[in-house]
GROMACS .gro file of C-alpha atoms in nm:
model
  158
    1UNK     CA    1   8.959  10.920  10.365
    2UNK     CA    2   9.273  11.134  10.332
    3UNK     CA    3   9.167  11.359  10.618
    4UNK     CA    4   9.091  11.065  10.838
    5UNK     CA    5   9.435  10.930  10.779
    6UNK     CA    6   9.601  11.265  10.834
    7UNK     CA    7   9.422  11.300  11.168
    8UNK     CA    8   9.501  10.938  11.272
    9UNK     CA    9   9.877  10.977  11.205
   10UNK     CA   10   9.890  11.333  11.347
   11UNK     CA   11   9.739  11.211  11.665
   12UNK     CA   12   9.939  10.879  11.663
   13UNK     CA   13  10.075  10.919  12.014
   14UNK     CA   14   9.735  10.801  12.117
   15UNK     CA   15   9.746  10.509  11.866
   16UNK     CA   16  10.099  10.375  11.925
   17UNK     CA   17   9.983  10.021  11.956
   18UNK     CA   18   9.905  10.024  11.579
   19UNK     CA   19  10.248  10.161  11.473
   20UNK     CA   20  10.609  10.079  11.493
   21UNK     CA   21  10.787  10.261  11.776
   22UNK     CA   22  11.004  10.449  11.528
   23UNK     CA   23  10.695  10.603  11.371
   24UNK     CA   24  10.527  10.685  11.703
   25UNK     CA   25  10.836  10.887  11.804
   26UNK     CA   26  10.838  11.086  11.483
   27UNK     CA   27  10.654  11.427  11.510
   28UNK     CA   28  10.674  11.490  11.135
   29UNK     CA   29  10.409  11.411  10.884
   30UNK     CA   30  10.415  11.432  10.510
   31UNK     CA   31  10.126  11.404  10.259
   32UNK     CA   32  10.173  11.358   9.895
   33UNK     CA   33   9.881  11.378   9.650
   34UNK     CA   34   9.711  11.587   9.400
   35UNK     CA   35   9.397  11.754   9.524
   36UNK     CA   36   9.265  12.017   9.290
   37UNK     CA   37   9.508  12.050   8.998
   38UNK     CA   38   9.523  12.427   9.077
   39UNK     CA   39   9.903  12.403   9.153
   40UNK     CA   40   9.961  12.362   8.778
   41UNK     CA   41   9.855  12.720   8.715
   42UNK     CA   42  10.124  12.845   8.954
   43UNK     CA   43  10.406  12.597   8.901
   44UNK     CA   44  10.342  12.407   8.583
   45UNK     CA   45  10.482  12.058   8.542
   46UNK     CA   46  10.841  12.095   8.673
   47UNK     CA   47  10.798  12.188   9.037
   48UNK     CA   48  10.581  12.018   9.304
   49UNK     CA   49  10.398  12.256   9.537
   50UNK     CA   50  10.516  12.244   9.895
   51UNK     CA   51  10.304  12.355  10.182
   52UNK     CA   52  10.431  12.332  10.536
   53UNK     CA   53  10.371  12.460  10.886
   54UNK     CA   54  10.743  12.443  10.966
   55UNK     CA   55  11.031  12.646  10.805
   56UNK     CA   56  11.294  12.390  10.898
   57UNK     CA   57  11.101  12.095  10.750
   58UNK     CA   58  11.024  12.304  10.430
   59UNK     CA   59  11.395  12.383  10.396
   60UNK     CA   60  11.494  12.019  10.443
   61UNK     CA   61  11.244  11.907  10.175
   62UNK     CA   62  11.354  12.171   9.938
   63UNK     CA   63  11.719  12.067   9.968
   64UNK     CA   64  11.624  11.704   9.917
   65UNK     CA   65  11.441  11.798   9.599
   66UNK     CA   66  11.737  12.002   9.473
   67UNK     CA   67  11.975  11.717   9.546
   68UNK     CA   68  11.763  11.441   9.376
   69UNK     CA   69  11.624  11.644   9.088
   70UNK     CA   70  11.260  11.629   9.200
   71UNK     CA   71  11.211  11.998   9.255
   72UNK     CA   72  10.972  12.159   9.507
   73UNK     CA   73  10.859  12.518   9.551
   74UNK     CA   74  10.721  12.642   9.881
   75UNK     CA   75  10.378  12.791   9.854
   76UNK     CA   76  10.180  12.986  10.118
   77UNK     CA   77   9.879  12.884  10.328
   78UNK     CA   78   9.754  13.243  10.365
   79UNK     CA   79   9.499  13.384  10.603
   80UNK     CA   80   9.278  13.434  10.298
   81UNK     CA   81   9.295  13.064  10.211
   82UNK     CA   82   9.197  12.980  10.568
   83UNK     CA   83   8.906  13.221  10.550
   84UNK     CA   84   8.783  13.070  10.222
   85UNK     CA   85   8.707  12.737  10.388
   86UNK     CA   86   8.490  12.887  10.658
   87UNK     CA   87   8.128  12.810  10.626
   88UNK     CA   88   7.811  12.945  10.782
   89UNK     CA   89   7.637  12.615  10.747
   90UNK     CA   90   7.900  12.348  10.840
   91UNK     CA   91   8.224  12.337  11.035
   92UNK     CA   92   8.423  12.409  10.711
   93UNK     CA   93   8.384  12.384  10.336
   94UNK     CA   94   8.605  12.113  10.178
   95UNK     CA   95   8.644  12.354   9.878
   96UNK     CA   96   8.673  12.727   9.845
   97UNK     CA   97   8.360  12.931   9.886
   98UNK     CA   98   8.502  13.193   9.646
   99UNK     CA   99   8.428  13.041   9.310
  100UNK     CA  100   8.655  12.913   9.032
  101UNK     CA  101   8.919  13.186   9.056
  102UNK     CA  102   9.013  13.107   9.415
  103UNK     CA  103   9.365  13.000   9.520
  104UNK     CA  104   9.268  12.632   9.496
  105UNK     CA  105   9.604  12.470   9.597
  106UNK     CA  106   9.637  12.698   9.899
  107UNK     CA  107   9.272  12.644   9.998
  108UNK     CA  108   9.312  12.264   9.968
  109UNK     CA  109   9.633  12.278  10.182
  110UNK     CA  110   9.447  12.499  10.437
  111UNK     CA  111   9.177  12.232  10.456
  112UNK     CA  112   9.426  11.955  10.515
  113UNK     CA  113   9.605  12.155  10.777
  114UNK     CA  114   9.288  12.151  10.987
  115UNK     CA  115   9.349  11.789  11.056
  116UNK     CA  116   9.703  11.824  11.183
  117UNK     CA  117   9.761  11.862  11.560
  118UNK     CA  118   9.940  12.181  11.651
  119UNK     CA  119  10.257  12.008  11.779
  120UNK     CA  120  10.312  11.805  11.456
  121UNK     CA  121  10.543  11.937  11.183
  122UNK     CA  122  10.357  11.882  10.853
  123UNK     CA  123  10.428  11.921  10.494
  124UNK     CA  124  10.197  11.862  10.191
  125UNK     CA  125  10.345  11.800   9.850
  126UNK     CA  126  10.096  11.877   9.569
  127UNK     CA  127  10.201  11.665   9.278
  128UNK     CA  128   9.920  11.761   9.034
  129UNK     CA  129  10.167  11.877   8.767
  130UNK     CA  130  10.467  11.666   8.837
  131UNK     CA  131  10.281  11.338   8.872
  132UNK     CA  132  10.192  11.331   8.502
  133UNK     CA  133  10.418  11.606   8.349
  134UNK     CA  134  10.406  11.719   7.988
  135UNK     CA  135  10.710  11.505   7.904
  136UNK     CA  136  10.528  11.180   7.983
  137UNK     CA  137  10.181  11.209   7.830
  138UNK     CA  138  10.145  10.830   7.829
  139UNK     CA  139  10.131  10.788   8.204
  140UNK     CA  140  10.241  10.870   8.558
  141UNK     CA  141  10.595  10.991   8.630
  142UNK     CA  142  10.639  10.831   8.960
  143UNK     CA  143  10.728  11.167   9.116
  144UNK     CA  144  10.800  11.139   9.489
  145UNK     CA  145  10.936  10.784   9.504
  146UNK     CA  146  11.301  10.901   9.469
  147UNK     CA  147  11.230  11.221   9.666
  148UNK     CA  148  11.081  11.042   9.981
  149UNK     CA  149  11.339  10.763   9.963
  150UNK     CA  150  11.612  11.025   9.978
  151UNK     CA  151  11.437  11.223  10.250
  152UNK     CA  152  11.387  10.917  10.472
  153UNK     CA  153  11.745  10.801  10.413
  154UNK     CA  154  11.869  11.147  10.512
  155UNK     CA  155  11.661  11.136  10.837
  156UNK     CA  156  11.771  10.787  10.916
  157UNK     CA  157  12.140  10.886  10.891
  158UNK     CA  158  12.085  11.172  11.138
   0.00000   0.00000   0.00000
C-alpha cells in the first residue's frame, strides 16, 4: 500500500489527470509514518527521524520543526542499509536480512527510497516515538499536523 502510493505520487507527471495542477508541478514528496519503531532506540520520544535524498529539503524541514516545536533529526540512509535489503531470492527484502540488531529505521527508509524516482526530492518522517510519546500514554500526540501545516504554508508563501 504505502510503496504503491509513494511510486504513484513520485511518478505523478504521468498521472496528472488525477491530481490538481499545483501538485503535479511539485517535485517534492514527503511521507510521514511509523514503520518499525526502531527510530525510538536512536531518538527517543522527542525527535522525529528525518530521512531525505536532498540536503536543501532536509534543512527546510529541520527549520520548520525548530520553529513550530515539532523537532526532527536527520538520519542517514547508508550504503549498509541499502545492502541489507538486497535479496538473492527476490528483488528486495522488505525488512533487513541482518537480524534484530540491524539499523531498522535506516533500512526501512532505504526500502521506501526504492520507490522514489531519481528526479524527485523526498523526505520520510519516522514518527514512531513522537506519534505517541511518553508524555501522552493515553493516546496519539497528533505529531506532524502542525509541522506539515507550517511547511506547506511556508512553501505557499514562496
